[in-house]
Coordinates of C-alpha atoms and ligand atoms in Angstrom, one line a residue:
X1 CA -7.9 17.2 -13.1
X2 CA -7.2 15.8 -9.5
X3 CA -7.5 17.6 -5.9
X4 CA -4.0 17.8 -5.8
X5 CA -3.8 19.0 -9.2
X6 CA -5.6 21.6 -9.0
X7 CA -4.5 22.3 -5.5
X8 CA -1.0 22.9 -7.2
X9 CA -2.9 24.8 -10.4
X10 CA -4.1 27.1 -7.9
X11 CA -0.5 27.4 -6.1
X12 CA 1.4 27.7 -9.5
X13 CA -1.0 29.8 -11.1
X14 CA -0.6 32.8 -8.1
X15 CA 3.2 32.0 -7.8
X16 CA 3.6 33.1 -11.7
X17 CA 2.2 36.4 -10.4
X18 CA 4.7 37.1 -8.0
X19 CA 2.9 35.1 -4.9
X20 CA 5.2 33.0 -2.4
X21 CA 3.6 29.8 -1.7
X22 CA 3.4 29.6 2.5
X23 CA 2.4 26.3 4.1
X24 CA -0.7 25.6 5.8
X25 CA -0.8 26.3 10.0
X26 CA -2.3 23.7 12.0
X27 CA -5.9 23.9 12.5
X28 CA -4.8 24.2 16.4
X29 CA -4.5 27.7 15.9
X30 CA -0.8 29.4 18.3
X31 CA -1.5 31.4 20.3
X32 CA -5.0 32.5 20.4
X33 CA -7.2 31.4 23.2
X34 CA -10.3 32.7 21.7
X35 CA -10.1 31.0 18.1
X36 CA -11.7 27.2 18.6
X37 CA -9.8 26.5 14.9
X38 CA -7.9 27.5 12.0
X39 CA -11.5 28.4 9.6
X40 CA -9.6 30.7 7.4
X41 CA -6.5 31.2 5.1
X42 CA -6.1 34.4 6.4
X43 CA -5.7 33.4 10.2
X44 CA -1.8 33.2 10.0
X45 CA -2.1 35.9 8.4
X46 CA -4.0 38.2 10.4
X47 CA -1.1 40.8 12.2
X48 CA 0.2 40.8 8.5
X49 CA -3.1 43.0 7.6
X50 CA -2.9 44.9 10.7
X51 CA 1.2 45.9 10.2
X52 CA 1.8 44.7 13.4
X53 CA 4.1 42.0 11.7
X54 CA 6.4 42.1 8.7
X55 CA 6.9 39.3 6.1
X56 CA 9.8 39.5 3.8
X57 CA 6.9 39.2 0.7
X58 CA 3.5 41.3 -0.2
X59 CA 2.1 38.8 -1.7
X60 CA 1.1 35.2 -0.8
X61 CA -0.9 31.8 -1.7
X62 CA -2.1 28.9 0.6
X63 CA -3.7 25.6 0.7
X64 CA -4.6 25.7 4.6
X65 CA -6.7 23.0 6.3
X66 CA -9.6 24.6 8.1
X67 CA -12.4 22.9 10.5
X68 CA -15.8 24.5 10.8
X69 CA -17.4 22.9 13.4
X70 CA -17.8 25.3 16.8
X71 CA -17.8 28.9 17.8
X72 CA -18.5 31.3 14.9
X73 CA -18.3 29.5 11.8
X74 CA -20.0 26.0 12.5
X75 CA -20.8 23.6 9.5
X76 CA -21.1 20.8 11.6
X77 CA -25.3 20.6 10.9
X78 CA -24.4 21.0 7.3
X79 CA -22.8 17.9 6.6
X80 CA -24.8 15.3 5.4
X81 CA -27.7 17.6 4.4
X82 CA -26.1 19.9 1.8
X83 CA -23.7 19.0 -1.5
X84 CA -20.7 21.8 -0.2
X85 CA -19.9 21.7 3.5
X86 CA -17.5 20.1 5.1
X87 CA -16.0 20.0 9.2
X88 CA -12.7 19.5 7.3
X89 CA -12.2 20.9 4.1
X90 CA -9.2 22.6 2.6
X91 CA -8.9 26.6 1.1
X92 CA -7.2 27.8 -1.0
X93 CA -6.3 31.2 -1.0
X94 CA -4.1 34.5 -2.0
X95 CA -3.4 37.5 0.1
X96 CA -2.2 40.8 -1.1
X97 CA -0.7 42.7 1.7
X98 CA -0.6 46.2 0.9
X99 CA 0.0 45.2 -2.3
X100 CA -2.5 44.9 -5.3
X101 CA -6.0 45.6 -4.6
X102 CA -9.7 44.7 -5.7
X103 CA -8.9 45.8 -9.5
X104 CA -6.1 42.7 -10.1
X105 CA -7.9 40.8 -7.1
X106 CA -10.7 39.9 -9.6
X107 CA -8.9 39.9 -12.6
X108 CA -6.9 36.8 -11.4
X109 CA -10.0 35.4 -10.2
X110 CA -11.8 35.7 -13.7
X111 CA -8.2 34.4 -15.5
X112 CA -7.7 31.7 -13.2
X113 CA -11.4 30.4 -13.3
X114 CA -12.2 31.5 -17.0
X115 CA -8.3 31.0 -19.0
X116 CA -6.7 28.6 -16.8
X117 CA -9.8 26.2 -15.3
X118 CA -11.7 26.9 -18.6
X119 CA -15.2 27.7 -16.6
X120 CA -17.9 28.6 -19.1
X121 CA -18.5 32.4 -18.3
X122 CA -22.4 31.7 -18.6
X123 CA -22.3 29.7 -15.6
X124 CA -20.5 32.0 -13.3
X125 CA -22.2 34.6 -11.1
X126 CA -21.1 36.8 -8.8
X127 CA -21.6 39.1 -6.0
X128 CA -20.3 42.6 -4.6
X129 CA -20.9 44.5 -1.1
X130 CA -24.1 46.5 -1.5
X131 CA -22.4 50.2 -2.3
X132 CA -19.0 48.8 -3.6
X133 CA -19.3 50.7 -7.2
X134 CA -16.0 50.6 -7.6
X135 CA -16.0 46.1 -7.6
X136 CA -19.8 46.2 -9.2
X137 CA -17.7 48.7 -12.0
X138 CA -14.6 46.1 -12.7
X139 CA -16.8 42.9 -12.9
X140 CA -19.1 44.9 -15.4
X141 CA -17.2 46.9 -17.2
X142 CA -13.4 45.8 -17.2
X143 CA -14.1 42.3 -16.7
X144 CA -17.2 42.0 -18.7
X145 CA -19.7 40.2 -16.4
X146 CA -23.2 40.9 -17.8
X147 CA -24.8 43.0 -15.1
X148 CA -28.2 40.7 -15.0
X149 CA -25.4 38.0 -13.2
X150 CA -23.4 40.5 -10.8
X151 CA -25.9 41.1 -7.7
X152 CA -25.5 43.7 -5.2
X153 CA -25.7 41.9 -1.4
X154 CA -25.8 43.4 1.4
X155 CA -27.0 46.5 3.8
X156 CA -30.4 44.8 4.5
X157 CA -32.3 47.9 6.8
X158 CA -28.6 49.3 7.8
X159 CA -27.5 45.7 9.1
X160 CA -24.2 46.5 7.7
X161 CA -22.6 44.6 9.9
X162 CA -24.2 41.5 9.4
X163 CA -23.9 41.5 5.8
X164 CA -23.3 38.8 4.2
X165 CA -21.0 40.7 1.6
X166 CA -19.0 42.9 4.9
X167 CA -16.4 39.9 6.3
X168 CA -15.3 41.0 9.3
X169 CA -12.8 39.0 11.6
X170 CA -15.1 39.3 14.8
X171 CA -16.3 41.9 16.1
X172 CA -13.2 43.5 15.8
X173 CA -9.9 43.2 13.9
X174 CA -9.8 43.4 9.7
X175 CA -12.6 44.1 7.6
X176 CA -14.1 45.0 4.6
X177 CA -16.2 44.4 1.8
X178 CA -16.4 41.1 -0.2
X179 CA -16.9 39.9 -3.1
X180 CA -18.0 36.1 -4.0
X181 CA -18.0 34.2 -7.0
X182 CA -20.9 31.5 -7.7
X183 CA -21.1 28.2 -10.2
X184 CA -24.3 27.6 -11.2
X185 CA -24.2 23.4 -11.3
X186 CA -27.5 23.4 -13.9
X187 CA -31.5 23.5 -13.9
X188 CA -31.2 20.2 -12.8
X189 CA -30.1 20.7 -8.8
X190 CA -32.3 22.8 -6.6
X191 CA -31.7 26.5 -5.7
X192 CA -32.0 29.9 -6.6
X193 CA -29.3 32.1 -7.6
X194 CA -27.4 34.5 -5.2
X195 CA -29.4 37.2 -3.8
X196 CA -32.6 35.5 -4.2
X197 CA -34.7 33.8 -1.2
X198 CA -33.8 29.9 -2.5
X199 CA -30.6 30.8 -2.6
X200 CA -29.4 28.3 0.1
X201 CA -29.6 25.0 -2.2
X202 CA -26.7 23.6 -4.1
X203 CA -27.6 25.0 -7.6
X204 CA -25.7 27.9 -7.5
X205 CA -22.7 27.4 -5.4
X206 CA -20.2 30.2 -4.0
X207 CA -17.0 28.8 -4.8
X208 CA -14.9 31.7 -4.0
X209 CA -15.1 34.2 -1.7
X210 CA -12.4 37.9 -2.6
X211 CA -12.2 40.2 0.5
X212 CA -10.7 44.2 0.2
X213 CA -9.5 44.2 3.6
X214 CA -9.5 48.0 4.4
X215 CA -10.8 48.8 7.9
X216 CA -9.8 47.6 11.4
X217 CA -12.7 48.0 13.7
X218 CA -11.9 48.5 17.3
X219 CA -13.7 49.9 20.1
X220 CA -12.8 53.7 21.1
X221 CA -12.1 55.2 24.3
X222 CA -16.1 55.5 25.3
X223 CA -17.1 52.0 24.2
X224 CA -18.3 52.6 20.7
X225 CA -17.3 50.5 17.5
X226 CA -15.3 52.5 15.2
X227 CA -13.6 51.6 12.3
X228 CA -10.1 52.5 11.1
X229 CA -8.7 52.2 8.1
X230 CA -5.5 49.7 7.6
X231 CA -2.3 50.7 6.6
X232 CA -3.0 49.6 3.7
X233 CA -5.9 47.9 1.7
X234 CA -5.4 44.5 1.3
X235 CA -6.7 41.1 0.2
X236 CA -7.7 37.9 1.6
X237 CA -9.4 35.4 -1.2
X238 CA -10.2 31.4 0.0
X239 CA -11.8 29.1 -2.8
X240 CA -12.5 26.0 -1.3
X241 CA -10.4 23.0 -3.0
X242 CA -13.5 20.4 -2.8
X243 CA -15.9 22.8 -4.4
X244 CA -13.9 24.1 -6.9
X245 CA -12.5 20.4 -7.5
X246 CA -16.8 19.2 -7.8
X247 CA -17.1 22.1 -10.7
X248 CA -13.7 20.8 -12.7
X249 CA -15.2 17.0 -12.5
X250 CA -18.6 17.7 -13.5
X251 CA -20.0 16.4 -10.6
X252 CA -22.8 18.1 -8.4
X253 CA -21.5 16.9 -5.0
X254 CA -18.2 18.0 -3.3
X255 CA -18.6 14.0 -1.9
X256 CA -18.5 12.8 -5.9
X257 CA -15.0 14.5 -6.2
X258 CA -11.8 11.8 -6.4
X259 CA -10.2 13.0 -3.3
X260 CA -13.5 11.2 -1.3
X261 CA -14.0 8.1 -3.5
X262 CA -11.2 5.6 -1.4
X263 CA -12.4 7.5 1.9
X264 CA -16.2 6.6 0.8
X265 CA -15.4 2.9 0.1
X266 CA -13.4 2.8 3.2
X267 CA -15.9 3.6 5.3
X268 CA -18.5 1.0 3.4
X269 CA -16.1 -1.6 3.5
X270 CA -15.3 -0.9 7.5
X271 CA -19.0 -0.4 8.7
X272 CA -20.1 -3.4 6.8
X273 CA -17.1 -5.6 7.9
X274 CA -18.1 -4.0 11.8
X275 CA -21.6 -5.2 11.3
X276 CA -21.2 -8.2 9.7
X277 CA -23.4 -7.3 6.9
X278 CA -21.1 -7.2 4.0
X279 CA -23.0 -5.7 0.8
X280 CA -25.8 -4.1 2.5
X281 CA -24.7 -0.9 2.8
X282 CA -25.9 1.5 0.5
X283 CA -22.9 2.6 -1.3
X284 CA -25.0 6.4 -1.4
X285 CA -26.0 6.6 2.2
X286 CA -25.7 10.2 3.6
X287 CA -24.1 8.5 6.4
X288 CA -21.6 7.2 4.9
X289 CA -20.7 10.9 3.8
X290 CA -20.5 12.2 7.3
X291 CA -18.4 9.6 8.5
X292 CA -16.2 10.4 5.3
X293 CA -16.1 13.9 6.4
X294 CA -15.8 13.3 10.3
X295 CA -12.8 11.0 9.6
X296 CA -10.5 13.7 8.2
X297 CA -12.0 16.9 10.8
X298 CA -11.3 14.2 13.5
X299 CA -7.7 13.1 11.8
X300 CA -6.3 16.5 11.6
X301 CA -7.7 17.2 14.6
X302 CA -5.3 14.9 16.7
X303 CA -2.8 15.9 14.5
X304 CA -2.3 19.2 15.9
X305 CA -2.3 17.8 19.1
X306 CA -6.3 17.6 20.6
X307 CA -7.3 14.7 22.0
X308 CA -10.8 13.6 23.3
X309 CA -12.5 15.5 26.3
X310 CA -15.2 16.6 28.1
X311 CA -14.4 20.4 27.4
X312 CA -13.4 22.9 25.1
X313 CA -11.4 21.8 21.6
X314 CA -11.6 18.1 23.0
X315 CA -15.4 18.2 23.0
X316 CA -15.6 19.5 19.4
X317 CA -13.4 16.5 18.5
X318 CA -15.4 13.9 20.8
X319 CA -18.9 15.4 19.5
X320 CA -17.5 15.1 16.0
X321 CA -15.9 11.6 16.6
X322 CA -19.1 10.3 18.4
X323 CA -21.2 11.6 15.4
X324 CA -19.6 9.6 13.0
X325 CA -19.8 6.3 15.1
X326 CA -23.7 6.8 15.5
X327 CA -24.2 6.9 12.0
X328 CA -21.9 3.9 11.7
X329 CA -23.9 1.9 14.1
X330 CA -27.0 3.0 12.2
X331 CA -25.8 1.6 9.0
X332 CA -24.9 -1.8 11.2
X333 CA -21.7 -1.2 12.7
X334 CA -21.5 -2.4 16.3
X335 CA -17.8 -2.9 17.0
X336 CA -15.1 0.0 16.4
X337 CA -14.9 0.8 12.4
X338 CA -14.0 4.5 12.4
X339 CA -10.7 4.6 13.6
X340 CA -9.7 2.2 10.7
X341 CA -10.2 4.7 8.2
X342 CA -6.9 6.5 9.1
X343 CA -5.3 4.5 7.2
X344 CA -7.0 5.3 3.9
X345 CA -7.4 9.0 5.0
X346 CA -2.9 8.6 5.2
X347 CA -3.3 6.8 1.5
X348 CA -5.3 10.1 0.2
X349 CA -3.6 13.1 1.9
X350 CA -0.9 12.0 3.0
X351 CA 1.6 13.9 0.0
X352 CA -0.2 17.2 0.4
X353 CA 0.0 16.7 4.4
X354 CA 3.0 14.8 5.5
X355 CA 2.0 14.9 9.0
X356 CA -0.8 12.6 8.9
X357 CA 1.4 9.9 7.9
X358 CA 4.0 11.3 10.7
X359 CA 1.0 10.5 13.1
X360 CA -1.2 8.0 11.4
X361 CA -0.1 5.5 14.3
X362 CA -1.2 7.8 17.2
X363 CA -3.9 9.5 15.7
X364 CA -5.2 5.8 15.0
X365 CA -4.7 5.1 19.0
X366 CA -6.4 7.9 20.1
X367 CA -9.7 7.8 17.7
X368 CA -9.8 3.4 19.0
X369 CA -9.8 4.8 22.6
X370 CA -12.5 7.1 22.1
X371 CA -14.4 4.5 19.7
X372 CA -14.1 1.6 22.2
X373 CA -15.1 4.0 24.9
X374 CA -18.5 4.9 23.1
X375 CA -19.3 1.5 22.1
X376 CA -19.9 0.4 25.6
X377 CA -22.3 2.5 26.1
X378 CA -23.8 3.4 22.5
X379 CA -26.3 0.4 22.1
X380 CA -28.7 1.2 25.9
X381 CA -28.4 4.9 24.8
X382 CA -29.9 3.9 21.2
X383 CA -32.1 1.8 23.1
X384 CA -33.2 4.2 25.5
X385 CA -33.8 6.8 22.4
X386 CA -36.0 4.4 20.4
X387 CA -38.2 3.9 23.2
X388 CA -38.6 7.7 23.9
X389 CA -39.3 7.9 20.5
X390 CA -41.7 4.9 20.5
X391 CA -43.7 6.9 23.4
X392 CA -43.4 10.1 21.7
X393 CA -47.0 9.0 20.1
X394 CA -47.4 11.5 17.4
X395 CA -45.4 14.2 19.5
X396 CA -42.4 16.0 17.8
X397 CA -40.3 16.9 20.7
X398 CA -37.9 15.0 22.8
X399 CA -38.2 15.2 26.6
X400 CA -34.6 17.4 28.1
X401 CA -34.4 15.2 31.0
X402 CA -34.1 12.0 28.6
X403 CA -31.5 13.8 26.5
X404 CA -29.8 15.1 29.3
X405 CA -29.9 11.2 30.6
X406 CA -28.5 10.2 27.4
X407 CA -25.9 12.9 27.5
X408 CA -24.9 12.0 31.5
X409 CA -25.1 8.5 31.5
X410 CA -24.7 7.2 28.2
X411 CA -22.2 9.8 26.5
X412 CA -24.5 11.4 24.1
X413 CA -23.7 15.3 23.4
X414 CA -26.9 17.2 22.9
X415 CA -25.8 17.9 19.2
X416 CA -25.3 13.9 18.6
X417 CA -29.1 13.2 19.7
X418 CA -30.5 16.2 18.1
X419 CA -28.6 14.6 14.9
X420 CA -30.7 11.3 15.3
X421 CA -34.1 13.4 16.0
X422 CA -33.3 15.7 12.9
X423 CA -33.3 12.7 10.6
X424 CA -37.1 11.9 12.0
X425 CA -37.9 15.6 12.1
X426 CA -38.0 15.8 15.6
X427 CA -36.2 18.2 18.0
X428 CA -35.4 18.0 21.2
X429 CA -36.3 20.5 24.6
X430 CA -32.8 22.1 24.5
X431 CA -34.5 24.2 27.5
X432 CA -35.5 21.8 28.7
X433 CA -31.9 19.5 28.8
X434 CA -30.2 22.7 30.2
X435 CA -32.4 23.1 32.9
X436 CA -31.6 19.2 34.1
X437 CA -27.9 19.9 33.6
X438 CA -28.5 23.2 35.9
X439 CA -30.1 21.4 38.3
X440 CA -27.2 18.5 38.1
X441 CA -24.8 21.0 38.5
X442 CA -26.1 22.5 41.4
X443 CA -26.2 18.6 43.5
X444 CA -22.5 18.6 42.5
X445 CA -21.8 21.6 44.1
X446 CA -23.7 21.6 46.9
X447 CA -22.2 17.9 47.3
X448 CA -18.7 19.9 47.4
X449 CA -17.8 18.2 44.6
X450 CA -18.7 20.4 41.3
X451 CA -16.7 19.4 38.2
X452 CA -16.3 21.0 35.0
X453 CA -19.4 21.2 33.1
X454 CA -19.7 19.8 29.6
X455 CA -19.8 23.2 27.6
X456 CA -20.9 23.2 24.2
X457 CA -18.7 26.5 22.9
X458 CA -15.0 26.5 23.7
X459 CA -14.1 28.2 26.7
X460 CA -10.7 28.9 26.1
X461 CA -8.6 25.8 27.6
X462 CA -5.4 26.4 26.0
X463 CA -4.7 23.2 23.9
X464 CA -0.5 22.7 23.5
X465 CA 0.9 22.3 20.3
X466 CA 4.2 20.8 20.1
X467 CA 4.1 21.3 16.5
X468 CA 5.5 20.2 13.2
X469 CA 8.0 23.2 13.0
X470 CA 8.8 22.8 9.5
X471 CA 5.6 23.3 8.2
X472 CA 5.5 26.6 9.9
X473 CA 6.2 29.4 8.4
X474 CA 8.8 31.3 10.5
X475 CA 7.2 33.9 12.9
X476 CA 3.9 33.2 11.7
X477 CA 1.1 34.2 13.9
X478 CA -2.1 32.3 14.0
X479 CA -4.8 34.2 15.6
X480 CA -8.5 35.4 15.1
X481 CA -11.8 34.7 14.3
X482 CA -12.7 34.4 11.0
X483 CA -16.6 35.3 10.6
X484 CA -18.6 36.7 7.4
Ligands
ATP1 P1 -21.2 29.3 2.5 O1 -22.0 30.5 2.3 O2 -21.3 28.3 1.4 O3 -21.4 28.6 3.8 P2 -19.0 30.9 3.4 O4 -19.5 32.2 2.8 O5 -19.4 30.7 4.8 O6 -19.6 29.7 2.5 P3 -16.3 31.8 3.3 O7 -16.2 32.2 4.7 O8 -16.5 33.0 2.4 O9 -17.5 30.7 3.1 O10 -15.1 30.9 2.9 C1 -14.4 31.0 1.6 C2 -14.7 29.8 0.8 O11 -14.4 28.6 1.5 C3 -16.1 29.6 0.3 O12 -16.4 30.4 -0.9 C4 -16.2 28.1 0.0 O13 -15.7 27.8 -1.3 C5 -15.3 27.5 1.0 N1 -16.0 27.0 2.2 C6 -16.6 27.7 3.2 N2 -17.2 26.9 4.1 C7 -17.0 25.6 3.7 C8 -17.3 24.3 4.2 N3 -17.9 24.2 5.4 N4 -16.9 23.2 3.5 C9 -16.3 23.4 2.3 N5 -15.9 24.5 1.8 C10 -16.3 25.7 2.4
MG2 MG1 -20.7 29.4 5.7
MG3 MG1 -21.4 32.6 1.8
MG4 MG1 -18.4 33.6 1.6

């Protein structure tokens, strides 16, 4: 099966059990100063759980585009190093308001996964909040998981909170306990199964994560956390499409799935044509992953709306953006390449998205401005690195004032040269960096002239949306903060 195949698998599958297919928000979430991006399903979603607004269904199923890559849930390190995130990546998911709770949440799971996708059951494994009996009792008894491969997460020294099997929307809003479901890709990928300390390789991945919303957690008149419970229990579930996609194709990387093949080529074939080094780039580069990832994050991105900037969501895109040129130019590129990949990116997605054909001519402007913008200055900064690094002599930490030079002169954002160091396993003096942009701050003002500093976490700038209105489901509100 395809992506889009089992995208609309997954779709068809939950609308046979009474679900109404909504369309994806923008990952430029409404009206919700707080949340950098769409990261969840459930974001549109969110007043629906907390019956403050009313859909004419109880049940629903999504393919939404979500970016990871600020504020809370931040993947952005991840890509490149591990087999299963992505900045961009799509989930899928279906939501039970008030409706059916954790009993037919996991039976459709096990159907879907086991009946429909035809997973082995021997490679499956899954995981239940620490005290939930009642999901440890349908997974072992109704459902039949043997009980050596359901594990009990979470609690660790009355961390409740911090759980990994508690999903809470921030520190308030929804919550409850969650449930996750893991493929174990074979003895021949690194990793230890869930639960265990090596559990953070890509042997046994989490491919699907089942949430019993139940509680709202607020704080009360004297300033304490307390937690309600919501109308009604609920469910919010969000498999994501690549992973799940990886499992159906036999393959051990989300980057060996169909959907990334053209977007992979695309990028040799642009870097190599930018660097006048046709054939030399190897075709498995890590690089050439990132930039296949970037492209779409960066894509969508300007979709919705964002363009390149010096703060808030514009900076996410720029440092994103910027990332994938560096690790174009170290593959060879040294005139623009990434913006060229729009084109394939339109090719792939375009029939599950519509809108990035609607804007592949814009979105194609802005990424050239911002690509030609960088290249001017790209080469000294990689210069001026090297020969930091050169002097370095057996030392493992960059200097802060060269970052910070790097970042004020040459348009490197902290993360970008940390990216380069991390590949050398070096770090950088982040104290170090914010003390010169302290310090640089203060001439400014005293100068009378203080502008807005480069932040690294979103600060709120409203980004306007003029929107795609058809694609929006009527009175749908997109706000939140999606954290587990
Ligand atoms: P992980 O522990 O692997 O980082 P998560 O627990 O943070 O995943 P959830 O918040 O539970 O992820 O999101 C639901 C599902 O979305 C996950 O089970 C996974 O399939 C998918 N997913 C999450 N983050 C990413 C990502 N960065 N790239 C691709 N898919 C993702
Ligand atoms: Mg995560
Ligand atoms: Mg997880
Ligand atoms: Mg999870």
């Amino acid at each position: 099966m395809t992506a889009a195949e089992i995208r609309s698998a997954f779709l068809k599958y939950f609308e046979s059990k009474g679900h109404q297919i909504v369309a994806s928000s923008p990952v430029v979430p409404g009206d919700d100063p707080t949340l950098l991006f769409t990261n969840a399903g459930m974001n549109q979603f969110k007043d629906v759980f907390l019956g403050f607004d009313k859909r004419p269904y109880s049940r629903a199923t999504t393919a939404q585009k979500c970016i990871r890559a600020g504020g809370k849930h931040n993947d952005l390190d991840n890509v490149g190093y591990t087999a299963r995130h992505h900045t961009f990546f799509e989930m899928l998911g279906n939501f039970s308001f008030g409706d059916y709770f954790k009993e037919d949440a996991l039976k459709y799971a096990w159907e879907l996964l086991t009946e429909v996708f035809k997973l082995p059951k021997d490679r499956l494994w899954v995981t239940v909040y620490a005290d939930d009996d009642e999901a440890y009792d349908i997974w072992t008894k109704q459902i039949g998981v043997p009980a050596e491969r359901c594990v009990r997460i979470g609690d660790n020294k009355g961390a409740r909170y911090a759980s990994d099997n508690f999903w809470m929307m921030g520190d308030t809003g929804p919550c409850g306990p969650c449930s996750e479901i893991f493929y174990d890709h074979g003895a021949d990928v690194a990793g230890g199964p869930p639960g265990s300390p090596d559990q953070d390789g890509d042997r046994y991945i989490e491919i699907w994560n089942n949430v019993f919303m139940q509680f709202n957690r607020r704080v009360d008149e004297s300033g304490e956390y307390v937690m309600d419970l919501l109308p009604r229990p609920s469910v919010d579930t969000g498999m994501g499409l690549e992973r799940i996609t990886a499992v159906l194709q036999h393959v051990h990387s989300n980057y060996e799935i169909d959907l990334f093949q053209n977007l992979l080529a695309a990028a040799k074939r642009e870097v190599e044509a930018a660097g006048n080094v046709s054939g030399a780039v190897d075709a498995e580069s890590p690089s050439l992953k990132v930039i296949a990832d970037h492209i779409r994050a960066c894509s969508f991105t300007v979709v919705d709306g964002v363009i390149p900037s010096n703060e808030g969501r514009g900076y996410v895109l720029r440092r994103i953006a910027r990332r994938a040129i560096r690790h174009g130019y170290k593959l060879g590129a040294r005139t623009p390449f990434f913006h060229k990949l729009v084109d394939a990116l339109a090719a792939e997605m375009g029939s599950a998205y519509p809108e990035i054909k609607q804007h592949q001519a814009r979105v194609t402007e802005v990424l050239k401005l911002e690509e030609e913008r960088f290249f001017q200055t790209i080469a000294n900064g990689m210069d001026i690195l090297e020969s930091a690094l050169a002097a370095l002599n057996g030392g493992t930490v960059l200097d802060g004032n060269i970052a910070f030079k790097l970042h004020d002169t040459y348009g490197f954002p902290l993360d970008l040269t940390a990216d380069v160091l991390r590949e050398r396993g070096l770090t950088v003096d982040e104290a170090g960096f914010n003390t010169a942009m302290n310090h640089q701050r203060e001439q400014a003002r005293a100068a009378g002239k203080f502008k807005i500093a480069q932040g690294l976490e979103y600060q709120g700038t409203p980004t306007s949306f003029q929107g795609y209105d058809k694609l929006l489901v009527e009175g749908a509100k997109v706000t939140g903060l999606y954290i587990d």
